[in-house]
Structure formats: C-alpha cells, structure tokens
Short mmCIF file of C-alpha atoms in Angstrom, two decimals:
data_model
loop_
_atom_site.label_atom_id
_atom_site.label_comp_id
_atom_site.label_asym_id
_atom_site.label_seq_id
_atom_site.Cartn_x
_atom_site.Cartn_y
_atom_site.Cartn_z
CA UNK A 1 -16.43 -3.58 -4.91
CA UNK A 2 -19.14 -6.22 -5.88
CA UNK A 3 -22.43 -4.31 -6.92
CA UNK A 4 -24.47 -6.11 -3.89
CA UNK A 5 -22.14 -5.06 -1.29
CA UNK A 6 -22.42 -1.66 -2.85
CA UNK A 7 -25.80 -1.56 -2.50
CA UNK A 8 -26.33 -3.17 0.90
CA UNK A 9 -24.29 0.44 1.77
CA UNK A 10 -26.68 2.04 -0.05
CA UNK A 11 -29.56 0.53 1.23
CA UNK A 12 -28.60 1.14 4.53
CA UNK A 13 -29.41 5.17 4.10
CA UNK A 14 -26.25 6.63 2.27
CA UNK A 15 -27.36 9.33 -0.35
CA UNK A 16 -25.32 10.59 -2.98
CA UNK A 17 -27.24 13.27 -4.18
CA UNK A 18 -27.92 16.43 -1.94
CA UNK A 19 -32.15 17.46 -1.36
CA UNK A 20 -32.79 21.05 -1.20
CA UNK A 21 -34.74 20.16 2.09
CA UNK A 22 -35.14 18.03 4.93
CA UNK A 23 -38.33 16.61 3.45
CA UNK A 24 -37.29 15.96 0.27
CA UNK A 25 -33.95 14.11 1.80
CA UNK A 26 -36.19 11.56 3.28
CA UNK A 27 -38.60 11.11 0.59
CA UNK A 28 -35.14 10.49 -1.44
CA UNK A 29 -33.99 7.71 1.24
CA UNK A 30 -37.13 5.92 0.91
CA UNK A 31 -37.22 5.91 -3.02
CA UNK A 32 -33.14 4.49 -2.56
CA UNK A 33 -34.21 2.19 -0.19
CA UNK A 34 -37.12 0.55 -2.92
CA UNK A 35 -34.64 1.00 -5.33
CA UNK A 36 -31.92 -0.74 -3.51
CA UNK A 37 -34.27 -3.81 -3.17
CA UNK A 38 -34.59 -4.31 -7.08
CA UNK A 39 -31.14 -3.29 -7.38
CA UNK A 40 -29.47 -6.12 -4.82
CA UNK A 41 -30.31 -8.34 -7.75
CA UNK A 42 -28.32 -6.64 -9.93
CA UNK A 43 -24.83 -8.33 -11.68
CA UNK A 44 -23.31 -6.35 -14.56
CA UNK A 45 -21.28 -8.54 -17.37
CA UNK A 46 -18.62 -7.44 -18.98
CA UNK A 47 -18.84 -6.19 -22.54
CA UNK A 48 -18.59 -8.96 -25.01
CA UNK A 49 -15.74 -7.07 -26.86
CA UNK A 50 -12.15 -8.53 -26.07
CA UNK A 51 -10.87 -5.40 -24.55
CA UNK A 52 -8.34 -4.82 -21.49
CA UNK A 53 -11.13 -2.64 -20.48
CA UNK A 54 -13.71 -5.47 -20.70
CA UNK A 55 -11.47 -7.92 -18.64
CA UNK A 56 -11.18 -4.90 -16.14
CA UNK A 57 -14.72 -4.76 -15.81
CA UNK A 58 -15.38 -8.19 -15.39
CA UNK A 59 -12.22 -8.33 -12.67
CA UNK A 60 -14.44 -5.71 -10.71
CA UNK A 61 -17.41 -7.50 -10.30
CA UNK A 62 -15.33 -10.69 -8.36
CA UNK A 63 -13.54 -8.40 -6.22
CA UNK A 64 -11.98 -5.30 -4.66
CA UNK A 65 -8.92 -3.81 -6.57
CA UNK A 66 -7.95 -0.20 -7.01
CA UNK A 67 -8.40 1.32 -10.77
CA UNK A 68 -5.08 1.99 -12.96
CA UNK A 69 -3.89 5.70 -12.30
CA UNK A 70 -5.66 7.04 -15.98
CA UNK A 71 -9.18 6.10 -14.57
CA UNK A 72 -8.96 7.52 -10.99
CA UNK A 73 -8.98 11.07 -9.57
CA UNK A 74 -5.90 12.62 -10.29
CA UNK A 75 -4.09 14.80 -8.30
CA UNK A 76 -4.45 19.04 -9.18
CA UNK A 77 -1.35 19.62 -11.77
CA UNK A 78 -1.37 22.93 -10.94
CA UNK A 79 -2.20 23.92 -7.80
CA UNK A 80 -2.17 27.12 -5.81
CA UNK A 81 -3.26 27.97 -1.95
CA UNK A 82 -6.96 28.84 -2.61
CA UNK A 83 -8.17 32.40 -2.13
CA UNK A 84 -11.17 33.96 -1.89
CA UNK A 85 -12.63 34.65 -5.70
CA UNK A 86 -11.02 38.17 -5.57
CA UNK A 87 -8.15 38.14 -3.93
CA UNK A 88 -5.04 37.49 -5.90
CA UNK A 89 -2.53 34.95 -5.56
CA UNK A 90 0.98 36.81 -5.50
CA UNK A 91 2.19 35.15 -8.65
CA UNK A 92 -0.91 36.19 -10.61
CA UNK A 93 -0.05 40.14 -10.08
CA UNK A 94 3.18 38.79 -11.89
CA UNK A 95 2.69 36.92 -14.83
CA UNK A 96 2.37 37.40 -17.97
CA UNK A 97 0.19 35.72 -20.45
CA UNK A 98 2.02 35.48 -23.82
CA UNK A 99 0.65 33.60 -26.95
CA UNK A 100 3.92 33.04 -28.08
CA UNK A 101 4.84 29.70 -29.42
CA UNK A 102 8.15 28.60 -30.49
CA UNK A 103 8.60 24.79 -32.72
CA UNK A 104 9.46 22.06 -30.61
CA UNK A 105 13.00 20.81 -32.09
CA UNK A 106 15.83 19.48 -29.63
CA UNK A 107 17.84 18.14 -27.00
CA UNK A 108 18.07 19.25 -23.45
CA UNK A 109 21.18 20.15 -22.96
CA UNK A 110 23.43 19.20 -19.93
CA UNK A 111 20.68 17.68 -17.68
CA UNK A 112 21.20 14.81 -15.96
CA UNK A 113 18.17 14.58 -13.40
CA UNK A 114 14.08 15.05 -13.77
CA UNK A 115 14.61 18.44 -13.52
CA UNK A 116 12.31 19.21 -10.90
CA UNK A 117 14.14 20.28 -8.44
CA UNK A 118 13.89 23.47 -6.72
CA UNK A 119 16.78 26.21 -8.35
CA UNK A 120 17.95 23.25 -10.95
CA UNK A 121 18.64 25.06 -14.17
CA UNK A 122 16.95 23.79 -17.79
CA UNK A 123 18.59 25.15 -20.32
CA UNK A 124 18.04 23.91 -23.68
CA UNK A 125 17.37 25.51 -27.26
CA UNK A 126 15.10 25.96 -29.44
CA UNK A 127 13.93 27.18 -32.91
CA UNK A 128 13.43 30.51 -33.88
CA UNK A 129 9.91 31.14 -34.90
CA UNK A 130 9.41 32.31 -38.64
CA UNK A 131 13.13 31.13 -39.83
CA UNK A 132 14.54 33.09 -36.83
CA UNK A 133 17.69 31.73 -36.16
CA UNK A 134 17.68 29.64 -32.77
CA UNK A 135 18.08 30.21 -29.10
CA UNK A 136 18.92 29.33 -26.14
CA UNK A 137 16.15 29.20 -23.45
CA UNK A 138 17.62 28.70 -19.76
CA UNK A 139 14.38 27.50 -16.90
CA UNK A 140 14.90 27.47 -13.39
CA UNK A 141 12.91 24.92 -11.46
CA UNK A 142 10.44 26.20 -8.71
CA UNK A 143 8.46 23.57 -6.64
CA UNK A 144 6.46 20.50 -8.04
CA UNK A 145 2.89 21.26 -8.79
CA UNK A 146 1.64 18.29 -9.59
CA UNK A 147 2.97 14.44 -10.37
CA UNK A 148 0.63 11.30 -11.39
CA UNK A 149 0.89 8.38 -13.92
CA UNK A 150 2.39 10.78 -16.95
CA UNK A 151 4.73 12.06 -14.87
CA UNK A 152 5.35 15.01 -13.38
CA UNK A 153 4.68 18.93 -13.34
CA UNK A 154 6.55 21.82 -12.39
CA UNK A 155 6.45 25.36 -11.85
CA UNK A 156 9.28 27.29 -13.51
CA UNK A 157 10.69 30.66 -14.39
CA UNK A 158 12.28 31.31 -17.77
CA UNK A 159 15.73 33.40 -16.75
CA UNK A 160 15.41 35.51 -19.72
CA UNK A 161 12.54 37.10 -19.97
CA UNK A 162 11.44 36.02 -16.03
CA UNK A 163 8.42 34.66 -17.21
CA UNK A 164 6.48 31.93 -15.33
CA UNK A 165 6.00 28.71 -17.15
CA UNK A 166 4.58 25.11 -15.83
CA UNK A 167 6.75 21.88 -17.41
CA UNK A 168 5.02 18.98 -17.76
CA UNK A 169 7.73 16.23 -18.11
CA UNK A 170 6.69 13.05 -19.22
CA UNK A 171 8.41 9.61 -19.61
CA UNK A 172 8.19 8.52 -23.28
CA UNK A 173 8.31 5.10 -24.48
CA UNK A 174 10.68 5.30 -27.79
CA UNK A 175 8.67 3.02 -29.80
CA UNK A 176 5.61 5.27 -30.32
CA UNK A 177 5.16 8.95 -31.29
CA UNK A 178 3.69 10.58 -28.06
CA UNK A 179 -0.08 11.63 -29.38
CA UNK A 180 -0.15 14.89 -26.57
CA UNK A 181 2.60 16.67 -28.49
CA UNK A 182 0.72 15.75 -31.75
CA UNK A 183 -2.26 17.28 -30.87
CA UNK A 184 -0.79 20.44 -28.82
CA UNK A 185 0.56 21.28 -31.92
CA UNK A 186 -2.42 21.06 -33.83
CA UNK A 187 -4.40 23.94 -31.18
CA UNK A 188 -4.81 27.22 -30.30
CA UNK A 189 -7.78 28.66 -28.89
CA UNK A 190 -8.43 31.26 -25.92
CA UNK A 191 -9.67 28.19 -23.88
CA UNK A 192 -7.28 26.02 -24.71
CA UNK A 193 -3.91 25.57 -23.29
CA UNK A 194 -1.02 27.23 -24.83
CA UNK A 195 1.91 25.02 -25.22
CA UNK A 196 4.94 27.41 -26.07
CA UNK A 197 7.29 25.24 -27.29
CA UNK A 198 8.88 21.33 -26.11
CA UNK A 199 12.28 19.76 -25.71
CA UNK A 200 13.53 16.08 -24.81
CA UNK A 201 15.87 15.27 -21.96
CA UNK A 202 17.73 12.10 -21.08
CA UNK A 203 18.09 10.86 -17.63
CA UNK A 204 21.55 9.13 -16.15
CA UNK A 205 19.57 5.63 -17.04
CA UNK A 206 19.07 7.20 -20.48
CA UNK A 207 15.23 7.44 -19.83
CA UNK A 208 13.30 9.82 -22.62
CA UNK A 209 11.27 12.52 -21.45
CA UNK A 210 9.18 14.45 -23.21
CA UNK A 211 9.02 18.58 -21.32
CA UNK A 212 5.97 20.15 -22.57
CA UNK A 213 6.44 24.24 -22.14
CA UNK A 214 2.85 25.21 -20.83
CA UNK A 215 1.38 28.88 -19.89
CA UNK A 216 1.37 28.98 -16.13
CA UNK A 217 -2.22 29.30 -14.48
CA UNK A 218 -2.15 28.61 -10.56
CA UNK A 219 -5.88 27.70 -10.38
CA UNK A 220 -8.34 24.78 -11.38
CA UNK A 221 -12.08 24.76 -11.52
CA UNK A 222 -11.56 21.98 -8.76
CA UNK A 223 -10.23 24.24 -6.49
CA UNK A 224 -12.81 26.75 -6.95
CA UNK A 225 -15.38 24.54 -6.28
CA UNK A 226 -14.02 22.98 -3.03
CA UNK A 227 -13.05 26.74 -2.12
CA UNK A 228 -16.83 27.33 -2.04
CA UNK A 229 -17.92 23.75 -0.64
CA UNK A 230 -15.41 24.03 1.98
CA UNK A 231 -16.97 27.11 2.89
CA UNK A 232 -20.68 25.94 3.03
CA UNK A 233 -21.48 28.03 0.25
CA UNK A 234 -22.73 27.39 -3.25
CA UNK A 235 -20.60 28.55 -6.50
CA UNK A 236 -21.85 31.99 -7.69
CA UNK A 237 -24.20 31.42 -11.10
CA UNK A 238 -22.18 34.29 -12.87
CA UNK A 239 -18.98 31.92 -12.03
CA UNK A 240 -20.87 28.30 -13.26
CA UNK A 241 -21.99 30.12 -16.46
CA UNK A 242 -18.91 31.46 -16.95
CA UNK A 243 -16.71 28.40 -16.26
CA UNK A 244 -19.35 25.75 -18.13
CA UNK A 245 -19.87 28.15 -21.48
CA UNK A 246 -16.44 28.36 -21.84
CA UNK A 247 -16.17 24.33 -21.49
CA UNK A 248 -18.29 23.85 -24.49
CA UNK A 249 -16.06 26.61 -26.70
CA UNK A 250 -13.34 24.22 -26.00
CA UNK A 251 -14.90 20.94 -26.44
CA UNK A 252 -16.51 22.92 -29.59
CA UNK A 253 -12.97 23.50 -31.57
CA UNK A 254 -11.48 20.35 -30.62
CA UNK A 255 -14.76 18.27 -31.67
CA UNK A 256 -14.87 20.51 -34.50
CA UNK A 257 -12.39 22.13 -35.92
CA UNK A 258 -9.99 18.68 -35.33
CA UNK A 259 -12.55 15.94 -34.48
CA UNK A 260 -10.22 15.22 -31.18
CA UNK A 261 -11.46 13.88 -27.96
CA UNK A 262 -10.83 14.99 -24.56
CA UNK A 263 -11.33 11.85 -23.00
CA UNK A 264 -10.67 13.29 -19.28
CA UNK A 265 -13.13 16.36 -18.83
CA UNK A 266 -13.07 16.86 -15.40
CA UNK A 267 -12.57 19.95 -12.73
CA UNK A 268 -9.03 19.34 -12.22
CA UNK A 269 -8.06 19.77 -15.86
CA UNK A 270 -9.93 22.96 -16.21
CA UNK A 271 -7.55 25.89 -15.02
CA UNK A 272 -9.05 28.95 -14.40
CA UNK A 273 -7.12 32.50 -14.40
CA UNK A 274 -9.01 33.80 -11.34
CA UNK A 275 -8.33 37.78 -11.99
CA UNK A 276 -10.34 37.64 -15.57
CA UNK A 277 -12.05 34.05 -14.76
CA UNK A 278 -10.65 33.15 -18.14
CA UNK A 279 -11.17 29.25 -18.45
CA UNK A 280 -8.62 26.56 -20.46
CA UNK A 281 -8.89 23.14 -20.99
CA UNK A 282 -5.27 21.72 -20.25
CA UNK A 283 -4.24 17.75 -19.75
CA UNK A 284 -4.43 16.37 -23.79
CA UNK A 285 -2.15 13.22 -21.97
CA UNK A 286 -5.48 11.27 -22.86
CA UNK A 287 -6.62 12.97 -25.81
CA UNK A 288 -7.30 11.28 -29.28
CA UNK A 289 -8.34 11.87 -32.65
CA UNK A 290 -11.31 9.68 -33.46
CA UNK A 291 -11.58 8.01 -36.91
CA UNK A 292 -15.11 6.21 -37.66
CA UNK A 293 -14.67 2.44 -38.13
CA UNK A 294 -11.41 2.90 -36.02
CA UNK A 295 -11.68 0.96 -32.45
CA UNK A 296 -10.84 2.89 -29.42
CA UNK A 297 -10.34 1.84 -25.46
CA UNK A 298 -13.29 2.13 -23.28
CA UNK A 299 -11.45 2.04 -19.91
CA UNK A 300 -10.51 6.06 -20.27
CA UNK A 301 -12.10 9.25 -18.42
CA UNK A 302 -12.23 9.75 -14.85
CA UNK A 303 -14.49 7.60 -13.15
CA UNK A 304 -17.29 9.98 -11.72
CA UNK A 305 -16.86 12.14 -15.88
CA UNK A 306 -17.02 8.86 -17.08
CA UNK A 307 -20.18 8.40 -20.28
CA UNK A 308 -22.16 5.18 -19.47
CA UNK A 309 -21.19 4.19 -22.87
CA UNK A 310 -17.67 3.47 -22.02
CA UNK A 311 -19.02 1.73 -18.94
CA UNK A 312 -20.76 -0.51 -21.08
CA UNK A 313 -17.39 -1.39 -22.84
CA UNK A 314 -18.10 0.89 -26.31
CA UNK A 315 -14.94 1.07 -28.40
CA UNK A 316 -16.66 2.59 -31.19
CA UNK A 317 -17.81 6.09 -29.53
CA UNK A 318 -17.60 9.66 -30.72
CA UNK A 319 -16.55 13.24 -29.02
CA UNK A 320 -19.96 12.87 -27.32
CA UNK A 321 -18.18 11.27 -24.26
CA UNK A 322 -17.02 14.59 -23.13
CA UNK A 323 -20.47 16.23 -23.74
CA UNK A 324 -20.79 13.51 -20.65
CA UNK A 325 -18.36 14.55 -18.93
CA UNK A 326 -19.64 17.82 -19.54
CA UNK A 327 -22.98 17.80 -17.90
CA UNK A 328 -21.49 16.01 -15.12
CA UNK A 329 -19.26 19.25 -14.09
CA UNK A 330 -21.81 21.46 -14.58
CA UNK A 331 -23.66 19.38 -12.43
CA UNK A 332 -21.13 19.45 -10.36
CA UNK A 333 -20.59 23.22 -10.05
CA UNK A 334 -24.26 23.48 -9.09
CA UNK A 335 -24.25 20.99 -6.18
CA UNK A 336 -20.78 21.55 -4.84
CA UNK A 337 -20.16 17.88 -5.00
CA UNK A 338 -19.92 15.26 -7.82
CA UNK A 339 -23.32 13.82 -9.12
CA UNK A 340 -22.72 10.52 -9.78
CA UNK A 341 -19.82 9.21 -7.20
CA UNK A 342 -19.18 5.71 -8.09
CA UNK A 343 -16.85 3.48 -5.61
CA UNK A 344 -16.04 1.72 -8.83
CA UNK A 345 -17.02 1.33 -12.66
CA UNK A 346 -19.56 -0.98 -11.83
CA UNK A 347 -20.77 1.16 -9.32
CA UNK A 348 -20.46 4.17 -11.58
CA UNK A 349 -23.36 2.88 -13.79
CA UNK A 350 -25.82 1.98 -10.44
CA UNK A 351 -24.88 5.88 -9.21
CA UNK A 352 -26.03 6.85 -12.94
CA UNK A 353 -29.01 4.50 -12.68
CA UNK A 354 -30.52 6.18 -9.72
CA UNK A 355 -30.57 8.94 -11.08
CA UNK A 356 -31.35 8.27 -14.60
CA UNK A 357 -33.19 5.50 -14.31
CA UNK A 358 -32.72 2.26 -16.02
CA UNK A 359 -31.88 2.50 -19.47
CA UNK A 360 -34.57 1.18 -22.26
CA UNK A 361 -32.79 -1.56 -24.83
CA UNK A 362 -32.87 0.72 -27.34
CA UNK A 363 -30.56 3.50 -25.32
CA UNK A 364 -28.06 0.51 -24.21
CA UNK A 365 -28.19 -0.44 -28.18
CA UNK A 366 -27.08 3.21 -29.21
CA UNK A 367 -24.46 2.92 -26.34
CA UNK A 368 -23.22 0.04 -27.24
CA UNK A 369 -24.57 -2.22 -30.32
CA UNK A 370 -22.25 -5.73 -28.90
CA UNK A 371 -23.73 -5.51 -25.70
CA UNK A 372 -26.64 -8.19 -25.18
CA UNK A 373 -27.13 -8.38 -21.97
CA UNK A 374 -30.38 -6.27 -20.87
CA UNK A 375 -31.62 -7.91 -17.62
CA UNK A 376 -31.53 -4.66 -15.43
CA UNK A 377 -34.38 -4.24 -12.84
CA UNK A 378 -36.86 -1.25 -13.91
CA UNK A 379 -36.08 1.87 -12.08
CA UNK A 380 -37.47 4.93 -12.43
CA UNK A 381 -35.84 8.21 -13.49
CA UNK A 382 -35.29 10.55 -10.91
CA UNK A 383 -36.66 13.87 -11.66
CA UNK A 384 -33.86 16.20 -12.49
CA UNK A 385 -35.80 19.46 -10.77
CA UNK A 386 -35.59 17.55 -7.30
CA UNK A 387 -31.83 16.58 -7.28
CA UNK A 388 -30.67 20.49 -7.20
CA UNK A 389 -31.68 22.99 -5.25
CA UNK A 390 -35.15 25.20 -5.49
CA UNK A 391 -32.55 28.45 -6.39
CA UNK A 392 -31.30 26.57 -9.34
CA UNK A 393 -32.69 28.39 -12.51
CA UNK A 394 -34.68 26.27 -14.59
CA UNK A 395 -32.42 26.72 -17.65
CA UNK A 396 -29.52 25.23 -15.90
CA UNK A 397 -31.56 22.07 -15.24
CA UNK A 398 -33.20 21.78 -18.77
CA UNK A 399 -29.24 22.11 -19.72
CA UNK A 400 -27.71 19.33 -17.75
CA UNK A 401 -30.91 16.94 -18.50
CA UNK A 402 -29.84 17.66 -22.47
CA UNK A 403 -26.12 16.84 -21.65
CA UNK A 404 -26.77 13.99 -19.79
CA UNK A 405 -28.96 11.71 -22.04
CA UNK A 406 -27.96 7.55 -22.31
CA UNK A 407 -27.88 7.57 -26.13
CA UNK A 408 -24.73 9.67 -27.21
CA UNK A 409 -26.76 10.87 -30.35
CA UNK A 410 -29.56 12.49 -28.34
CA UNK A 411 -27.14 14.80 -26.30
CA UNK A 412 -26.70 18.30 -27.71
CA UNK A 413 -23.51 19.22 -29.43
CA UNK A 414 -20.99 21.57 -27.19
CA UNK A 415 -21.94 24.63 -30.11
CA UNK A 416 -25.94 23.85 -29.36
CA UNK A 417 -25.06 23.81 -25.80
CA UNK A 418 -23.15 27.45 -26.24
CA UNK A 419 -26.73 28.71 -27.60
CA UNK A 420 -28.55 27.53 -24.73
CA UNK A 421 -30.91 30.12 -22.71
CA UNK A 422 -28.63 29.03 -19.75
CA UNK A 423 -25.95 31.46 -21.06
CA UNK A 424 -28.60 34.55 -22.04
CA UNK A 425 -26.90 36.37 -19.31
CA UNK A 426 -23.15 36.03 -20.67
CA UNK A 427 -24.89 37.65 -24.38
CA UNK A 428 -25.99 40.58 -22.24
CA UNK A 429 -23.18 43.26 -22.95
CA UNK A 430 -23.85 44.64 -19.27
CA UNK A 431 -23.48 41.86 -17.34
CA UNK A 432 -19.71 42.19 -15.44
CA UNK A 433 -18.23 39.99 -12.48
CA UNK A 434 -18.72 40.50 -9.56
CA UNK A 435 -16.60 44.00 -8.44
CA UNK A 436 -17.52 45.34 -11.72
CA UNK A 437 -14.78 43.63 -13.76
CA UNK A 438 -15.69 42.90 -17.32
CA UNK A 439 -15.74 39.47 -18.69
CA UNK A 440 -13.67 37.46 -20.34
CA UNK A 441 -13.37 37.43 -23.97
CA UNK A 442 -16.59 34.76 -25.40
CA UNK A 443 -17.48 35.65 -28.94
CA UNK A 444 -14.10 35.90 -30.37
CA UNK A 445 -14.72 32.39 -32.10
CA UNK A 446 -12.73 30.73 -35.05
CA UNK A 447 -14.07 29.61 -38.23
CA UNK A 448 -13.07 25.75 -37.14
CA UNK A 449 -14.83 26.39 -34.15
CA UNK A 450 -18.55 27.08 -35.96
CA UNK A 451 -17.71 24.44 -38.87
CA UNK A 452 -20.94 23.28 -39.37
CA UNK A 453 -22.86 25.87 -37.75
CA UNK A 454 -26.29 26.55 -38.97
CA UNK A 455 -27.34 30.46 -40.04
CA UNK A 456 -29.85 30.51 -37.04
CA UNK A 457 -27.15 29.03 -34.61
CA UNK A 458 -24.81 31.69 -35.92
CA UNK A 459 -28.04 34.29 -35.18
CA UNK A 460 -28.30 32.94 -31.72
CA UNK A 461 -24.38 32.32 -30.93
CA UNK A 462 -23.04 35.72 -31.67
CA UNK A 463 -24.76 38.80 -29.62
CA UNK A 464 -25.77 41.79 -31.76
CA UNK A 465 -23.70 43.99 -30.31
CA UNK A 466 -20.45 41.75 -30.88
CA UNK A 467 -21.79 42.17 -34.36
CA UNK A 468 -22.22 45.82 -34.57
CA UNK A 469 -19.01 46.04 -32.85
CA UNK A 470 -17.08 43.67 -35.43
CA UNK A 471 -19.19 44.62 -38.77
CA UNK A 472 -20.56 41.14 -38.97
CA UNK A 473 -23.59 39.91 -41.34
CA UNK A 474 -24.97 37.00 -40.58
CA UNK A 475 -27.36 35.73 -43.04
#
C-alpha cells in the first residue's frame, strides 16, 4: 500500500497503539491526526544498494502486492489447542524431554511420499553416537503442525522408544549446502532447540528433502499471548519476565558464542513448555552467520520484528537486528498486541515513526551509511511511559526504550539486557510460578554464552546464591 493511502487510514482515527485510558486514547488521536498531516507528504525511496530487497521496496511504494512468504506472518509450526496457563495439554503429561543427539548421516529408506501423513511409517537409520554402531530409527506420522514456504512440519512418534518428536521436512535445492542444518549442528543450549539427529528423503519426482528431527514442544509464546488477549486479560509479569529473559540467553549464545543471527525473532518461533515455562528459540530456516565486510539481504525478519535498519535497505548489519526484534516482543507481551503493525514495509517504518519519532541523520547514517535520502517531516517521539499501561513497572519500560533505539550500536547487548533491573525478580531464589512451581533453570550459562562478559556483569548476571550453591568466585 502507497504510504499516503496508508495514512489517509490513519488520519481518519485508526490507532495502533493501545492508551491505558479513555483520555489518553483521545489525546493520542489528536497527536496522529497532526502527525498524519506532516506525514501525507511523506514518499520513502528505495535504498540506493542494488538489492532484490531494494527493488522490493521501491515495488511497494507504486502499488499493492502481497510480501514473499519469508517476510510475512507465518503460520504456528507447532501448534496445540490453547489451555489455560496450568492446565496440561494431554501430550505434555507424556513426553519426554531427552538431550540426546544422534549425527545426521543417511538416506530415508523406502519412502516414497512427504511423509506427513497420518500412520505413514519413516524409517530410516542413523549413526550411532560415540562410534556406536548404527541403527535403525522407525517414525510414525501424526497430524501436520505446521506448513509455510520451507515446507512442512509434523508431529511424530518414534516406534521404539514411543517418544514424541516434530519433523520439519524441507525441500532442498541440490546446488547449495542447506545453512539450518549447518548451524543446528553447531548449538546446544537449554533455550535453544534440540535437533536430535536428520535424514534425507527422495520423493517419486526425485525431489530432496531435508527432515530435521526436533524435540516436540506443543506451545508458542504466540499462543500464549493470544490465549490471554483473547481472554481480555493481560500476560502475567512473572510469565513476560520469564519468557523475554530467556529470549536474550538465546540471542546471547548465538550472538556470542557463534556470532549467528536469528533473523526471524518473533512469538511464533518461541516455543514454550507450558508445565516448567521453559522457553526455546526454534525456526534457524533464516538464520546466518554474519562475517564483517560480508553483504547480507535486507528483505528478512517478519515484518512487524522487523529493525528499521533493514527497512532502510542495510546489507551490512550485525546480530543487533534481533535485539529489534527483541524489544518488539517484549513489547508485545506487555500490550497483548504487536507495537508496531505495519500493512507493509513502507508502512512498517511510518508505524515505527509514530512512535519513535523521526529519526535524526545521524541515526539513519548508523542504520544505513548508502542511504541519502533524509527528507522526512519532523515528528516527535512518543513518550514510551504513555504507550503501555499505568501497571507496567517502570523497569520494563526503561527496558524496551534500550532495545528499541534507531542506531543498532546504541541498543544494549542481549547479556546487558539479561542484567537489567527488569529481571531482579527472576535473581530472587524465592520467587516460584504461579501454583508454587519452581522456575525454570536461568543461571546454568555456558562459557560461549558470557564470552566477553565483564567481571561486574558476571557480579550482576549470576545471583549469589547460584554461586554459593555452585562454589563460584567471581572476581
């Protein structure tokens, strides 16, 4: 959608961003409406750089066209009825979490079809871990969970052992090494996704596909939050604290320990265990290693996660486009609804704008140093203490404002963000959830994960009494 029509819809009175009050709602409409006036002169160029992205940018101001699958919403991979927050799905009394991990090595045997079919039988095998000799591994298929651009997911039981296992299969093109499986191998962290082990299968029109072995976990962050939207009620703070800390101990070891990048932070690729409220980061289908010098896409990330840098058609970014992404979940959490809800990329940045305000020549040269266009109309920031509600602690705003900055360099690192006062409560060894459950494990951190890591951060990051308990010293 052209940026005028946008904003002739959002002149009209559409808000974006809830108002604690009736009041401040209409104060809010009347600062949009002033806004929208300076803003209906707004055109965004493209980025000079001679990206796809660029092109697909500059395609967006001329007219309406739906976004490529990778940039949109995707559908929930795996999804589950939602509950309430303690009652149990049925299959989460029955499975089993294993750390196991087997090497990826061979062939699908025997198959013929995708494989997703409800009582189809997967077998394949696989190596034996530590020189074990190998075996054969037999899956029955379930139900689809989940299908988009990659592919598609299923739920599955391993005969065996009777384990429940999700199988991402995805279609590979035979000229390239597929960069997921590269960098699945490379992790393994408590909020990470496990992938147990990965086989190819051929198809009767001898199509590749790549089946990724995941740990089953029936819910997503996004379901958790619409659970409570749905239901006119806000997200505990126990449950946002929980859910966003353990966010940053992901991004943490990926940024890191392995200088990877997400590149698709969002609620729906953040599956959540909801008997221990154990969090993972799962969906690495748009994940990449970044090298400095090295040039990477810009059109990547969900739309509403998406850092205004890549908006601005940056191909020379760093990890802190999921810090982004980030702040816009927590955000997210808070508000039951997404902050910044752009009908399109162009759009994205005037959502971002109204809140944000318009960024200073400076901020648009950190984003992006080839962009020379700077003719945006002077709006002012809107104050982050008025877009949430009056209950929302002070720390949680002071948190989002420090993930949400224009200039990539001023927002705080994911292991700065783990220290913040936001999370005080989680250091507190009696704080439990709610029904007196303890919480997950936090503090059990790897060395990758604090590479870097200052002495005081260390002070700060790791609670005393995780430091009695484990005969730490840190100095």
């Amino acid at each position: 959608m052209h940026v005028m029509r946008r904003l002739k819809s959002f002149a009209s009175g559409r808000t974006s961003v809830p108002e604690s009050g009736g009041d401040a709602g209409k104060k809010r409409a009347k600062v949009e409406q002033e806004q929208a006036a300076a803003l209906s002169q707004y055109t965004l160029k493209g980025s000079v750089q001679a990206t796809d992205v660029a092109h697909a940018l500059e395609r967006k101001m001329a007219s309406v066209r739906v976004e490529p699958a990778i940039a949109t919403d995707s559908a929930n991979v795996f999804s589950t009825e939602i509950r309430s927050n303690e009652q149990l799905p049925k299959e989460m009394c029955e499975m089993r979490l294993q750390d196991d991990r087997a090497n990826c090595l061979t062939q699908e045997k025997g198959m013929s079809c995708h494989g997703a079919e409800a009582g189809h039988v997967i077998v394949t095998t696989i190596s034996g871990a530590n020189g074990q000799p190998k075996q054969t591994v037999s899956y029955m298929a379930e139900r689809v969970v989940g299908t988009g651009s990659f592919g598609v997911v299923f739920q599955a039981k391993c005969l065996e052992t009777g384990e429940t296992v999700a199988i991402k299969k995805v279609l590979q093109d035979k000229r390239y090494k597929n960069r997921e499986l590269q960098i699945m191998h490379m992790l393994d962290h408590p909020n990470v996704m496990t992938l147990k082990h990965c086989f190819y299968s051929n198809t009767e029109k001898d199509e590749l596909y790549l089946n990724l072995v995941l740990e089953y976990i029936p819910e997503t962050v996004y379901r958790v939050s619409k659970h409570y939207s749905r239901a006119n009620q806000r997200m505990p703070l126990i449950y946002v604290k929980l859910y966003t800390y353990q966010i940053c101990r992901a991004l943490a070891y990926i940024h890191n320990g392995h200088g990877i990048s997400h590149r698709d932070i969002k609620p729906q690729n953040l599956l959540v265990n909801p008997h221990t409220h154990q969090l993972k980061l799962c969906d690495f289908g748009s994940a990449k290693m970044l090298v400095n010098g090295e040039q990477n896409i810009a059109y990547i990330c969900s739309r509403y996660y998406r850092a205004p840098e890549l908006i601005f058609g940056a191909v020379h970014y760093t990890t802190a486009i999921d810090i982004w992404s980030l702040g816009c979940v927590m955000a997210e959490l808070l508000l039951g609804q997404p902050l910044f809800p752009g009908e399109s990329s162009v759009d994205q940045l005037v959502e971002i704008i109204k809140i944000l305000g318009t960024p200073t020549r400076e901020e648009i040269k950190c984003m992006n140093p080839s962009y020379t266009e700077h003719k945006f109309p002077q709006i002012k920031a809107h104050p982050w203490h008025k877009i949430f509600s009056k209950r929302t602690p002070p720390e949680a705003v002071d948190l989002i404002s420090r993930l949400l900055q224009y200039s990539p360099n001023l927002r705080c690192t994911a292991l700065e963000a783990c220290v913040h006062p936001f999370f005080d409560e989680l250091r507190n060894p009696a704080t439990r959830l709610p029904g007196g459950r303890p919480l997950p494990p936090l503090f059990n951190f790897k060395p990758s994960e604090l590479k870097g890591a200052t002495p005081e951060l260390l002070q700060r990051l790791i609670p005393e009494h995780i430091r009695r308990q484990n005969g730490m010293l840190v100095v």
